PDB file of C-alpha atoms in Angstrom:
ATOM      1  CA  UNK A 192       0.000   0.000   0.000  1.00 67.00           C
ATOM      2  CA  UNK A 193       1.583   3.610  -1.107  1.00 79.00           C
ATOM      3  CA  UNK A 194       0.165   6.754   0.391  1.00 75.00           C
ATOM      4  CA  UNK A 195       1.273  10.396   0.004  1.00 79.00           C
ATOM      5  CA  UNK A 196       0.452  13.446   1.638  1.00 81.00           C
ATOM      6  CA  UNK A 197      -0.890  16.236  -1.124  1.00 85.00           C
ATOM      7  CA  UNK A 198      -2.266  18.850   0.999  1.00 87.00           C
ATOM      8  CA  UNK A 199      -1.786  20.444   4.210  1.00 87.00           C
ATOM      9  CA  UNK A 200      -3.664  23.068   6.872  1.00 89.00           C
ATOM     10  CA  UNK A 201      -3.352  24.192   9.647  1.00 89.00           C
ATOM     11  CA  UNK A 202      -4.746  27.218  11.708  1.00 91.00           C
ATOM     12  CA  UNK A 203      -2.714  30.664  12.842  1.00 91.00           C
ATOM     13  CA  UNK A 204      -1.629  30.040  16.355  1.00 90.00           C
ATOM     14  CA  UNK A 205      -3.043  32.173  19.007  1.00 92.00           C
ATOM     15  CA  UNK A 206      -5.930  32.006  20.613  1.00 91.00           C
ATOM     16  CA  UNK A 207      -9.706  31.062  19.719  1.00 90.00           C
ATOM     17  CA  UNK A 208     -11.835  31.642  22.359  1.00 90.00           C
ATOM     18  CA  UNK A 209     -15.052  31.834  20.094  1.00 93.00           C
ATOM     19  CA  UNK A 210     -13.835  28.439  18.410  1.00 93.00           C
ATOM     20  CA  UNK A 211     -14.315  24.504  19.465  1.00 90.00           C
ATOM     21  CA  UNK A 212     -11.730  21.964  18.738  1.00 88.00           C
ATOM     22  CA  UNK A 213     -13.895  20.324  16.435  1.00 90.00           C
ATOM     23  CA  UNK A 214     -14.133  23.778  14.685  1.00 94.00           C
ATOM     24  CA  UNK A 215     -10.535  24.207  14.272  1.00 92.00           C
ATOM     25  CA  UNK A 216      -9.678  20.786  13.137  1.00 91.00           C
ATOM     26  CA  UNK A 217     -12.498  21.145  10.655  1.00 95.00           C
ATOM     27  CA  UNK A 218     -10.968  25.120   9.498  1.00 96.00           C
ATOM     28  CA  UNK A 219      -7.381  23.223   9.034  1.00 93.00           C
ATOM     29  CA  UNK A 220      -9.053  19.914   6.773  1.00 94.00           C
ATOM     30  CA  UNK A 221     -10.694  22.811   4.506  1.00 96.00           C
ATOM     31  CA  UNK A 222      -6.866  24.615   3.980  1.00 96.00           C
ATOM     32  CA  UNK A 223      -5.447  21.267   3.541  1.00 93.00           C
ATOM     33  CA  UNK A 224      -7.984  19.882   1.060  1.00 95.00           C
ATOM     34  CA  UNK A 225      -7.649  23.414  -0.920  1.00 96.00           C
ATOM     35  CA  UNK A 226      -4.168  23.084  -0.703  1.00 96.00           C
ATOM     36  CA  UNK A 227      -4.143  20.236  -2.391  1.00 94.00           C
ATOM     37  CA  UNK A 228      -6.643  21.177  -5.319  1.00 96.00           C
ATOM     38  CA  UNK A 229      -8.867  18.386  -3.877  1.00 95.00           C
ATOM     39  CA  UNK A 230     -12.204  17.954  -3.063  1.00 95.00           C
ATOM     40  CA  UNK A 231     -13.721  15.917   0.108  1.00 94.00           C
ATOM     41  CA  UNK A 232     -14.853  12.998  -2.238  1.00 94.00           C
ATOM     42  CA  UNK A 233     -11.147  12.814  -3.051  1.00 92.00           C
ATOM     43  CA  UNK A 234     -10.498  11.900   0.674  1.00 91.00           C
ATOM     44  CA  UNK A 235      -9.663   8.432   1.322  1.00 90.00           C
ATOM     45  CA  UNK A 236      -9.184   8.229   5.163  1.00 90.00           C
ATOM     46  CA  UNK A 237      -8.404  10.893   7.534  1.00 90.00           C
ATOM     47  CA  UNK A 238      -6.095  10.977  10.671  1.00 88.00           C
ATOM     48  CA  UNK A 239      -5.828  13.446  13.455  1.00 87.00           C
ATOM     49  CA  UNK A 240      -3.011  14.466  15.638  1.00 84.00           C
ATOM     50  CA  UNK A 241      -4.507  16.307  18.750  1.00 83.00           C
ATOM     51  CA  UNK A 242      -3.068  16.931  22.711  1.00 81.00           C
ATOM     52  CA  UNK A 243      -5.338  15.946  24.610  1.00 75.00           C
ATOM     53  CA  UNK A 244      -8.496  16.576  23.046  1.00 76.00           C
ATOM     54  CA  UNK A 245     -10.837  14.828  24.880  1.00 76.00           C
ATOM     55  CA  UNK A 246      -8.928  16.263  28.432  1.00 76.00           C
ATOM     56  CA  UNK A 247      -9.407  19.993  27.704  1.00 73.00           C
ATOM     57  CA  UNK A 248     -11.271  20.438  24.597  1.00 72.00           C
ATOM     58  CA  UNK A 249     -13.577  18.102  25.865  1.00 76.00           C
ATOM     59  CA  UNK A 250     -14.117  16.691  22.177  1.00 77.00           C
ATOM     60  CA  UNK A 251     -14.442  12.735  21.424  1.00 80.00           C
ATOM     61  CA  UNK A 252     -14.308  10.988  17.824  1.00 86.00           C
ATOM     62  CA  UNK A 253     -12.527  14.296  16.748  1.00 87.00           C
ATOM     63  CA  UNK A 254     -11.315  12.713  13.400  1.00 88.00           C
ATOM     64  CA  UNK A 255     -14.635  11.073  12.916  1.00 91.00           C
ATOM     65  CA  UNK A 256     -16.228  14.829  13.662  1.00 91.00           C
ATOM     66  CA  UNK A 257     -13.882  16.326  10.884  1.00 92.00           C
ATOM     67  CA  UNK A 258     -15.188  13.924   8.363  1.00 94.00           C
ATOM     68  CA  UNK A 259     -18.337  14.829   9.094  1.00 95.00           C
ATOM     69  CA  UNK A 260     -17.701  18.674   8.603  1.00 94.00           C
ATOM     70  CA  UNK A 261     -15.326  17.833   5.470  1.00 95.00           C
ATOM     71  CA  UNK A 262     -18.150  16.064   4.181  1.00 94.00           C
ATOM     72  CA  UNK A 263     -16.140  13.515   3.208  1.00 94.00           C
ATOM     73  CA  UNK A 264     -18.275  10.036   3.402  1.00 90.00           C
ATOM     74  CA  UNK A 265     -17.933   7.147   4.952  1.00 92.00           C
ATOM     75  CA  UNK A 266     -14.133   6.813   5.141  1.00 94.00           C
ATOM     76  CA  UNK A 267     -12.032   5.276   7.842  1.00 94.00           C
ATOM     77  CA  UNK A 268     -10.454   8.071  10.570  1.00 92.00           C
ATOM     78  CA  UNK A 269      -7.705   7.741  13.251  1.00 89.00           C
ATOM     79  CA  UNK A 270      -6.803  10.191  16.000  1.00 86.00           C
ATOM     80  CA  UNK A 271      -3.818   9.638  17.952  1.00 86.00           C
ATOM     81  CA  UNK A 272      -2.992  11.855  21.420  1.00 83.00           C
ATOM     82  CA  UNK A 273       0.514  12.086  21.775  1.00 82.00           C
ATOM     83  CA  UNK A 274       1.088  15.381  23.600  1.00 80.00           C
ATOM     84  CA  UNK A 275       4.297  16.931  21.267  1.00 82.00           C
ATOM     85  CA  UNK A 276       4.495  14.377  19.186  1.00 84.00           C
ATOM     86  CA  UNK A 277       0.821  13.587  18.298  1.00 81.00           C
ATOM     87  CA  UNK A 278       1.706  14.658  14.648  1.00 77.00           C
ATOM     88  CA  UNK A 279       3.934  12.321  14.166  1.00 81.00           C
ATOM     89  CA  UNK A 280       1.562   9.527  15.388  1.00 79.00           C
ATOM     90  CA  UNK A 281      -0.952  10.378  12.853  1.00 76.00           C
ATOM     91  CA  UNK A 282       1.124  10.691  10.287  1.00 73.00           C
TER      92      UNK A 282
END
């Protein structure tokens, strides 16, 4: 199995008070899928890097959630919590 990464987003750090979790992981699929000239039916699994999510941004299922937003069907999701190095567990 080959996989590539063609698109990535992220939001400006700082803080959003008026934002969820779930909102900001869904803000940073949109850059990344526009990024990549993509759309959401183009998506063929999604995984999540988040610090403790479920802890203090009291949001479950985050990577199912951002499918959801993304619109992007029925495709299989992973999050991984990590603290610093929860990027590098998703990817």
């Amino acid at each position: 199995m080959r996989s590539q990464v063609v698109g990535y987003g992220q939001t400006p750090f700082g803080r959003a008070e008026d934002k969820t979790l779930a909102d900001l992981a869904a803000e940073a699929g949109r850059a990344a899928l526009e990024s990549a000239g993509v759309g959401a039916d183009a998506v063929q699994a999604i995984f999540v890097g988040t610090y403790a999510g479920v802890a203090l941004g009291r949001q479950g299922f985050l990577a199912a959630v951002v499918a959801s937003r993304l619109r992007a069907g029925s495709v299989p999701v992973m999050a991984a919590e990590g603290a610093c190095a929860s990027g590098t567990l998703a990817f």
